[in-house]
Coordinates of C-alpha atoms and ligand atoms in Angstrom, one line a residue:
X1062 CA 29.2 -105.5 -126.2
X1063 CA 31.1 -104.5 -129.0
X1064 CA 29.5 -106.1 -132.5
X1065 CA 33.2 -107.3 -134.5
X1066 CA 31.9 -109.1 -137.9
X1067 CA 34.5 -111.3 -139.4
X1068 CA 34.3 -113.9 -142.8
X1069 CA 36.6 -115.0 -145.0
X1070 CA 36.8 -116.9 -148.6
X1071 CA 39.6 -118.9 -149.9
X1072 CA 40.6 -117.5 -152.9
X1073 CA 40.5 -120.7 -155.1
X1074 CA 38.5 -119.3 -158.1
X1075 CA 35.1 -116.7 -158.4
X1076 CA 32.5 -116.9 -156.0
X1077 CA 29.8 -118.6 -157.3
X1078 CA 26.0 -118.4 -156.2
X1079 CA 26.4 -120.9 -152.9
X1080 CA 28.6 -117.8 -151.7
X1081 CA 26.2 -115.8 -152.6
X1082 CA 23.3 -117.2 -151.2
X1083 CA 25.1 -119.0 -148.1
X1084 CA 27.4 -115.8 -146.9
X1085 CA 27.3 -112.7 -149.2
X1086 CA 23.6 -112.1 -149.0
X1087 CA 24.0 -111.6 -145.1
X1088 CA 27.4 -109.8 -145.0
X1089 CA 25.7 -107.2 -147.0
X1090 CA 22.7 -107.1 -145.1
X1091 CA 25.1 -106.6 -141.6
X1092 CA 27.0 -104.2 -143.4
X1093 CA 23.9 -101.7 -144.7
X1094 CA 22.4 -102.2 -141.0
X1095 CA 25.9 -101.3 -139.8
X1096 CA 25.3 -102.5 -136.4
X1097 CA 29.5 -103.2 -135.8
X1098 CA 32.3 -101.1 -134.8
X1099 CA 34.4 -103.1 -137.1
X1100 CA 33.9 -105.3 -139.8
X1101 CA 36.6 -107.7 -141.7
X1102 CA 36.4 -110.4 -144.7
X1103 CA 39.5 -111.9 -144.6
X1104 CA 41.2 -113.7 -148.2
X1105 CA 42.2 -116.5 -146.9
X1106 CA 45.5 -117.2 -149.0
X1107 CA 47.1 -119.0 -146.5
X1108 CA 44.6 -121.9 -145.8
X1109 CA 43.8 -122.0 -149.8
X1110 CA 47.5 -123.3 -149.5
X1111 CA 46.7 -125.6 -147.0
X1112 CA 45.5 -128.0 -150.2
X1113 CA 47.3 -125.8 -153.2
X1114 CA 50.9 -126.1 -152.2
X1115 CA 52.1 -126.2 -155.5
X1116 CA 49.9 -123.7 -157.2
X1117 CA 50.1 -120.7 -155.9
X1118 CA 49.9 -119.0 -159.4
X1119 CA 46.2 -120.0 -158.7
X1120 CA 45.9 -119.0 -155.3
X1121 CA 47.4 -115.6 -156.1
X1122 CA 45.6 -114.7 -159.2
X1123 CA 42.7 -115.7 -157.3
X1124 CA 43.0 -112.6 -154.5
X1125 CA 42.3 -110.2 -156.8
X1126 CA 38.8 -112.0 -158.7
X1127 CA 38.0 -112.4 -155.2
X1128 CA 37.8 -108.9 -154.2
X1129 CA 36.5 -107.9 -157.6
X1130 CA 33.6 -110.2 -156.6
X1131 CA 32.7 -108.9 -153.1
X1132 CA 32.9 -105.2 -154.6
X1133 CA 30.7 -106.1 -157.7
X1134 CA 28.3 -108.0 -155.3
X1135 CA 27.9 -105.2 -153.0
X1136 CA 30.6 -105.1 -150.9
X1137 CA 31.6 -101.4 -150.2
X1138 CA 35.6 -101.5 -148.9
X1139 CA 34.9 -97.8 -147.0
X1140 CA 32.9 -99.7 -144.9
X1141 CA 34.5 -102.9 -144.8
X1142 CA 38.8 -104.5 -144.3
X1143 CA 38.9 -106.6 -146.8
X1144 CA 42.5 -107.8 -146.1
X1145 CA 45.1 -110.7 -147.4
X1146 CA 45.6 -113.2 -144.7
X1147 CA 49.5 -114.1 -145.3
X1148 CA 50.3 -110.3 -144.8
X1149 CA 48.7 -110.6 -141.0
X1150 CA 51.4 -112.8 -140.4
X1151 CA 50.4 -112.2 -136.6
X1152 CA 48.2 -114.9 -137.4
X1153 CA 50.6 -118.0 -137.5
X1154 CA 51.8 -116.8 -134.3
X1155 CA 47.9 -117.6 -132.7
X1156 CA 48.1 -120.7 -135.1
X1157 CA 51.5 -122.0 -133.3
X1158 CA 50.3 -121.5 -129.5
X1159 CA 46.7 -122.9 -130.3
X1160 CA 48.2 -125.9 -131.7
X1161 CA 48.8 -126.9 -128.3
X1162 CA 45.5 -126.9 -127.0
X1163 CA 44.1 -129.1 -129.6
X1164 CA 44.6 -132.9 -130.2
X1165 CA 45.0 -134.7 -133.5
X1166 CA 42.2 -136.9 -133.2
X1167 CA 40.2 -133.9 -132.5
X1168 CA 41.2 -132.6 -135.5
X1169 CA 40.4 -136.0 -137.4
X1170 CA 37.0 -135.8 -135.8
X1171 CA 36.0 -132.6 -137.6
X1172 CA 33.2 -133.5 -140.3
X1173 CA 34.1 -130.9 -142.8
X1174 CA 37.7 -131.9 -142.4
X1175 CA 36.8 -135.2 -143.0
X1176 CA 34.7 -135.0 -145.8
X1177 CA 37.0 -132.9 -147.5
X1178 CA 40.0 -134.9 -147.3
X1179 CA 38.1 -137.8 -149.1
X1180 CA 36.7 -134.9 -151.9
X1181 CA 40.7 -134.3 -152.4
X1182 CA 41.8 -137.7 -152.2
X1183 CA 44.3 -136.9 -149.6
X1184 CA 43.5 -140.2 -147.3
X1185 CA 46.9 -141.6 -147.6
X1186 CA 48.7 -138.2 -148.3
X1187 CA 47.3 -135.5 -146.2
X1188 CA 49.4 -132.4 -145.1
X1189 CA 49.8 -131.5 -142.0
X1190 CA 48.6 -128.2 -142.9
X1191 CA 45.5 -128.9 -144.0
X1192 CA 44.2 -131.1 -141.2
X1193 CA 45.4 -128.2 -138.8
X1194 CA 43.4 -125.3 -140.5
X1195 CA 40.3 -125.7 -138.5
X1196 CA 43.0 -124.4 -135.9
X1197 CA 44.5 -121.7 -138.1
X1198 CA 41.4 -120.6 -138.9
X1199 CA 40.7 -120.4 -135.1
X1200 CA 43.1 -118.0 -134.8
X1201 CA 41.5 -115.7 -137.9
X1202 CA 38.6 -115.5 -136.1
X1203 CA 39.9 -115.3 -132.3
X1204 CA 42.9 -112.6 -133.3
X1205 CA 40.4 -110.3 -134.2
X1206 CA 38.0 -110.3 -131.4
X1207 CA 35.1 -111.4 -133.5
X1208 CA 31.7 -111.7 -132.3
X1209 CA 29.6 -112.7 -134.8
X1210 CA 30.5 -114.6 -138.7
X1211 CA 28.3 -114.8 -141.6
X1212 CA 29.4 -118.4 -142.9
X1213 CA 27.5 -121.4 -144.9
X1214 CA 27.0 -124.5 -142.9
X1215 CA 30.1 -126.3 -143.3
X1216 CA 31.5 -123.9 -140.9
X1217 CA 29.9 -124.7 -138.1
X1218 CA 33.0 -127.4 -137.3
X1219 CA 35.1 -124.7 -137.6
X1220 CA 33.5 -122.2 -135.3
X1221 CA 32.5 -125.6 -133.0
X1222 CA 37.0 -125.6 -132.9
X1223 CA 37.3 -121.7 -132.3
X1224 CA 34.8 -121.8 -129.1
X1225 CA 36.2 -125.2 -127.7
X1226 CA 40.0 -123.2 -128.4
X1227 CA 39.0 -120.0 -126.6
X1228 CA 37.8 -122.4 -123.5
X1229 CA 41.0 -124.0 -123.6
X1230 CA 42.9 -120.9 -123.5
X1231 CA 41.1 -119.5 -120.6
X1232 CA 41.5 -122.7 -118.6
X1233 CA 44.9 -123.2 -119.1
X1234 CA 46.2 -119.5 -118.3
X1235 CA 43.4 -118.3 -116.5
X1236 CA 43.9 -114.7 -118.3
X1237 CA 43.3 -112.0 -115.3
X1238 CA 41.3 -110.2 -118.7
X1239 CA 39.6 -111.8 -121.2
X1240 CA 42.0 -111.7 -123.7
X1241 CA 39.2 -113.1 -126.3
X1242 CA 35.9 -113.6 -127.3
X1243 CA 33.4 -116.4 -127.6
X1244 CA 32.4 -116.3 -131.3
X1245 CA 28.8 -117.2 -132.9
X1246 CA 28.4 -118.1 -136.5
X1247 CA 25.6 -117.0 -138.3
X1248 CA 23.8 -119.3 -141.1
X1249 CA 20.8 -119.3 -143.1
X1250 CA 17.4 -120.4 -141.2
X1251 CA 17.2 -122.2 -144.9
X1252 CA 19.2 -125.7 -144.6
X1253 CA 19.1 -126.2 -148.1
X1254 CA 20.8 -122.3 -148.6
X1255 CA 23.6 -123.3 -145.9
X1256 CA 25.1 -125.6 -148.3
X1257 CA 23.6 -125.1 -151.9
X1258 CA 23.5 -128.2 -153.9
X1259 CA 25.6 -127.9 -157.3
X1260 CA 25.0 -128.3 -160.9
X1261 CA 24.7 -132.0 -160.6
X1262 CA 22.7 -132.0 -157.6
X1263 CA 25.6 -134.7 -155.5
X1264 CA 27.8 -131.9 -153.7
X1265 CA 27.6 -128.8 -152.8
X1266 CA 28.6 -126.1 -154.8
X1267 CA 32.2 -125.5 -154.5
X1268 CA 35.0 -124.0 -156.5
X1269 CA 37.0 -127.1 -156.3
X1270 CA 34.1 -129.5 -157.4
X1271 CA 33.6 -127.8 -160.7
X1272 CA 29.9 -127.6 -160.0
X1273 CA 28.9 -123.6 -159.7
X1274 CA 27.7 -120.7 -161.2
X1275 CA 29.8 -118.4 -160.6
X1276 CA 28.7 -114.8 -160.2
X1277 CA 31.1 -113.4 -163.2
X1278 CA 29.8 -116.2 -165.5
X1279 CA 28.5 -114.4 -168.7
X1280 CA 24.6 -115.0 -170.2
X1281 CA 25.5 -117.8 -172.5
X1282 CA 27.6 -120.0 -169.6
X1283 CA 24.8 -119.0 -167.5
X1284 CA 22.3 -120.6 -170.0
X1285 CA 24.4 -123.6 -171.0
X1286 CA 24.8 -124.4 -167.2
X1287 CA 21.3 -124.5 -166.4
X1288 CA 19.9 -126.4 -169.3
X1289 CA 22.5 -129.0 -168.1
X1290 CA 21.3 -128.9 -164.4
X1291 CA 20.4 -132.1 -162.5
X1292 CA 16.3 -131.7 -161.8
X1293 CA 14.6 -135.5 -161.2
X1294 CA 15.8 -138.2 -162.4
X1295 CA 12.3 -139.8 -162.9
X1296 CA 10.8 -136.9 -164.8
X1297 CA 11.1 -137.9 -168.0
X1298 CA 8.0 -136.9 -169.7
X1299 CA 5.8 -133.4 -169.7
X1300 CA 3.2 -135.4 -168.1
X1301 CA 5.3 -137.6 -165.8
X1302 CA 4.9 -135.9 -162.2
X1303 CA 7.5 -134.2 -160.8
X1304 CA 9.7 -133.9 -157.9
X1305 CA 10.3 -131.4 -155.8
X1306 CA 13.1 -132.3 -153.5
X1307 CA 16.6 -132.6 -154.4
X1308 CA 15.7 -131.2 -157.9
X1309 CA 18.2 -128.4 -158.0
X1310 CA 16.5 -126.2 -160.4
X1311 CA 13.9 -125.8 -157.8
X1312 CA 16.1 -124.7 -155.1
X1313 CA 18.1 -122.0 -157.1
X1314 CA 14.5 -120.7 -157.5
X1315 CA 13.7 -121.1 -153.8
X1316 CA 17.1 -118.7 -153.6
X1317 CA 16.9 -116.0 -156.4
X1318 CA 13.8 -116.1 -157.0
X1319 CA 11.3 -112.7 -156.4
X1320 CA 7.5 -112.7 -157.1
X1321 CA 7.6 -109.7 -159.6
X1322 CA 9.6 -112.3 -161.8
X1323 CA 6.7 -114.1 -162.3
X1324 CA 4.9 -110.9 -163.6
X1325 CA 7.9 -110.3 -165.8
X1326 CA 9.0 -114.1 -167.5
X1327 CA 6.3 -116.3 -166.3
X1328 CA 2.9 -114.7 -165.8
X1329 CA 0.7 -117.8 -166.1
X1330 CA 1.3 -118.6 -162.9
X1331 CA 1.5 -116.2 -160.1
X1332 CA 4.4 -117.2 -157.3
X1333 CA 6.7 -120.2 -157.3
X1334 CA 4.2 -122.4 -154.9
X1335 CA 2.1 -122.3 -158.3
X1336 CA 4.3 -123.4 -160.2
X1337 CA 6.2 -126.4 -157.7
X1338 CA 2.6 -127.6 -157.8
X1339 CA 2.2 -128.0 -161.6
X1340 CA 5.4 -129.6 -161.9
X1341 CA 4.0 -131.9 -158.5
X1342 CA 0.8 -132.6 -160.3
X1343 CA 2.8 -133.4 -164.0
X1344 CA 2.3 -131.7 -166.8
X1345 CA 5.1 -129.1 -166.8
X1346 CA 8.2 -129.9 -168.7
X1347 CA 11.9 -129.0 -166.9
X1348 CA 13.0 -126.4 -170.1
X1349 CA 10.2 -124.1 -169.0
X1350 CA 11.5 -124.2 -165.4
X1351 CA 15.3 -124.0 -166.6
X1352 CA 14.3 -121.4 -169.0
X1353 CA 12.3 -119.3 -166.1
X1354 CA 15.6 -119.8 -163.7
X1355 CA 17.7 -118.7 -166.6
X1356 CA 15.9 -115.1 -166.7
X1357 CA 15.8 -114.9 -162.6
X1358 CA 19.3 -115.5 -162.5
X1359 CA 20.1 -112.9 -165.6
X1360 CA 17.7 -110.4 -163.5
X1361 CA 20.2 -111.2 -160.3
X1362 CA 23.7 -111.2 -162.4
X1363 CA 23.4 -108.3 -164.7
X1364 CA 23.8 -105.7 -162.3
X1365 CA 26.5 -107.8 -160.1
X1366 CA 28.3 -107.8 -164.1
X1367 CA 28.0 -104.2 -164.3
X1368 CA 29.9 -103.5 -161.3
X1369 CA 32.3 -106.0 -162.4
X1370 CA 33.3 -104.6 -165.8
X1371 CA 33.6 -101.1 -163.2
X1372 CA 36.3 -103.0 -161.0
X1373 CA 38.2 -104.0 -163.7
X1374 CA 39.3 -100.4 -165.1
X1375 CA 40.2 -100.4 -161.6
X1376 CA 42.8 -103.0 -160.6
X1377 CA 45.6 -101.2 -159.1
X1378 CA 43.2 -99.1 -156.6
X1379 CA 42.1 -102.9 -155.1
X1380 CA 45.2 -104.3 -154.4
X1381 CA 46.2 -101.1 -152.9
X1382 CA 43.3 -101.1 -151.2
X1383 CA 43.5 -104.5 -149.9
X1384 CA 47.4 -104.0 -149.1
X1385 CA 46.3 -101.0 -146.3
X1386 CA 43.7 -102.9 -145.5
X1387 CA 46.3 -106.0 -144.3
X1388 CA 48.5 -103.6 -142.7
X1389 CA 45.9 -102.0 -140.1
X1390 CA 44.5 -105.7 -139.9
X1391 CA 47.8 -106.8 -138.7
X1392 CA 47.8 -103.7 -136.0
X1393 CA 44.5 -104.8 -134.8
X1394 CA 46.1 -108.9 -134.7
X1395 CA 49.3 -107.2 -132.8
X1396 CA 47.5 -105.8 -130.3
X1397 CA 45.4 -108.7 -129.0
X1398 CA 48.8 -110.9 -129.7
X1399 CA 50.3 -109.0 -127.1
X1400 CA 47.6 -109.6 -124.6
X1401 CA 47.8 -113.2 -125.6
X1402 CA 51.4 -113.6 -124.4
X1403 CA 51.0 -111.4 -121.7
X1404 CA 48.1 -113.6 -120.4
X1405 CA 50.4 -117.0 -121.3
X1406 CA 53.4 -115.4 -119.7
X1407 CA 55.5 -115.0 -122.3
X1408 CA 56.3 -111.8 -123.0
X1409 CA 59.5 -111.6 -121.4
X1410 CA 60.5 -108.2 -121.7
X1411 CA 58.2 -108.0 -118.7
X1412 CA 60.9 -109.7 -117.0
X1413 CA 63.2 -106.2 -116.9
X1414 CA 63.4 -104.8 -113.6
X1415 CA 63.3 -101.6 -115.2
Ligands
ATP888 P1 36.8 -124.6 -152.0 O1 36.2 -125.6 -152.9 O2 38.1 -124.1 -152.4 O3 36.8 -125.0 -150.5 P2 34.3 -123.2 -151.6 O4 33.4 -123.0 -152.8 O5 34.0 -124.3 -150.6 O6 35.8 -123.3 -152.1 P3 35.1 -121.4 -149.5 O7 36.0 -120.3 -149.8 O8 35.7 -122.6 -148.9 O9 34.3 -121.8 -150.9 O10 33.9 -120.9 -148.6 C1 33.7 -119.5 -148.3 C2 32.4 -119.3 -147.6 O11 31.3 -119.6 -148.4 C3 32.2 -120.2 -146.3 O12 31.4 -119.4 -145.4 C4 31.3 -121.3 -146.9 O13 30.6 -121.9 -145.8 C5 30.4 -120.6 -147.9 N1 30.0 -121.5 -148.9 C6 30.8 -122.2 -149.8 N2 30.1 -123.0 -150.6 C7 28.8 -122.8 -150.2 C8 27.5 -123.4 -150.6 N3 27.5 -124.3 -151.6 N4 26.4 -123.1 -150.0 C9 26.4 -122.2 -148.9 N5 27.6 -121.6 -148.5 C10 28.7 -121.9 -149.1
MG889 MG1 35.3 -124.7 -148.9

């Protein structure tokens, strides 16, 4: 079977390191193996509206950062469509016939929807828009045939709603050809890397929760935000003995860091086992640690900054880049919208005798 990759990001500020570590690391891996006859990551615009209504300044200054941060991270567009989402507008056209295969309370049900409406506050106030994204998004992911999504773990809801849709949509028009394809997500074997904890250890990191390192931030943010990182509460002393779990610190390391750092910044103790254990045992104070995770993220960041500063002499060449992009993304969404009415009986020009 064909191999269609598709992943998206909502452009509501940089990517930060829980994209990193929770998506990009594996889109980039799929894409060097290049195992796929075609491979999307969709900006996904339209749903950042979803809960941005009135700032679209935001949302749209946020496209451009967004692509700027795939390319400097080691996304290559000749072998990728990165697209906008509003300019497939094939898309709200899935979005409007899905809506009818999906209940309300279904879409109250979701977990991520639900835990992100009490993030926003929008209990009494919720737009209709954003409790039916789950179902828009459905339709990014359906339109395009995908087969496989690198996404963090607060997708799974989502691609749970695309697989219960595409059921749906077979047993209500019993489509003579598959007109779409059952699609897996793909997370991290690592729980703690499908949803990477932020600064203060409570949430995960997320643009909207102000809580991230983001992958543009320069070497003295970098610094300032780890010093001020949540670690244990209880560690209050050198000697006090530490803990492990839930100590955020600890995880970035589990995430960024490589053995030859220890070799490089740290070469009293030789892997991060080593070290988890002095901190276990007591005796090892959190500024080493932060200070060690300041120099494994610098090691990670400077290259991604490089490519960065690249991008920017470059800014016209991206959007027209992402512009085509849209435009044979929205051939690909015609197509299999065609089928889709064809297979719902609806595309009435069929109804010409000749
Ligand atoms: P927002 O706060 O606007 O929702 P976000 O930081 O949650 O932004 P998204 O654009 O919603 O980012 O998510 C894009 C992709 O990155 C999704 O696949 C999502 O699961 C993944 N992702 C986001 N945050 C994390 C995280 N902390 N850990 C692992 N994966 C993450
Ligand atoms: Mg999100």
């Amino acid at each position: 079977m064909k191999n269609i990759i598709l992943t998206g990001d909502r452009p509501t500020g940089n990517l930060h390191l829980g994209h990193y570590i929770g998506s990009l690391q594996k889109r980039i891996e799929l894409q060097n193996e290049g195992n796929y006859d075609k491979y999307y990551i969709m900006i996904a615009d339209t749903q950042a509206l979803t809960d941005n209504a009135d700032r679209v300044d935001k949302v749209k200054n946020n496209i451009i950062q967004v692509a700027i941060d795939y390319i400097s991270a080691g996304i290559d567009p000749t072998k990728v469509n990165i697209f906008i989402q509003s300019m497939v507008s094939e898309l709200h056209e899935f979005t409007g016939y899905f809506m009818n295969l999906v209940t309300l309370s279904r879409l109250q049900r979701n977990p991520t929807i639900k835990e992100e409406i009490k993030q926003r506050g929008f209990e009494t106030s919720l737009p209709i828009g954003f409790i039916n994204y789950p179902v828009s998004q459905a339709s990014d992911i359906l339109a395009f045939g995908t087969t496989i999504a690198p996404v963090g773990g607060d997708q799974l809801p989502m691609f749970e709603q695309a697989r219960e849709i595409y059921h749906s949509f077979n047993n209500t028009y019993q489509p003579k050809e598959e007109v779409f394809v059952l699609p897996k997500a793909i997370v991290s074997e690592n729980k703690a890397f499908q949803r990477l904890p932020g600064l203060d250890g409570k949430l995960k990191m997320s643009k909207s929760a102000g809580n991230s390192i983001y992958l543009c931030d320069d070497s003295e943010t970098v610094k300032e935000k780890v010093m001020k990182a949540y670690t244990d509460a209880n560690h209050i002393k050198v000697t006090d003995p530490g803990q492990i779990e839930g100590n955020v610190v600890f995880t970035y390391l589990d995430a960024f860091c490589k053995e030859h750092h220890f070799a490089e910044f740290l070469p009293e103790y030789k892997n991060l086992q080593e070290l988890k254990d002095h901190y276990t045992r007591g005796g090892l104070g959190d500024v080493k640690v932060k200070k060690f995770l300041i120099n494994v993220l610098e090691d990670f960041l400077k290259p991604i900054r490089e490519r960065r500063a690249k991008c920017l002499e470059h800014i016209d060449d991206i959007y027209n880049m992402l512009f085509e992009n849209s435009r044979l993304a929205s051939l690909d969404a015609k197509a299999r919208l065609e089928k889709m009415k064809d297979a719902m009986g609806i595309n009435y020009k069929n109804l010409l005798s000749k």
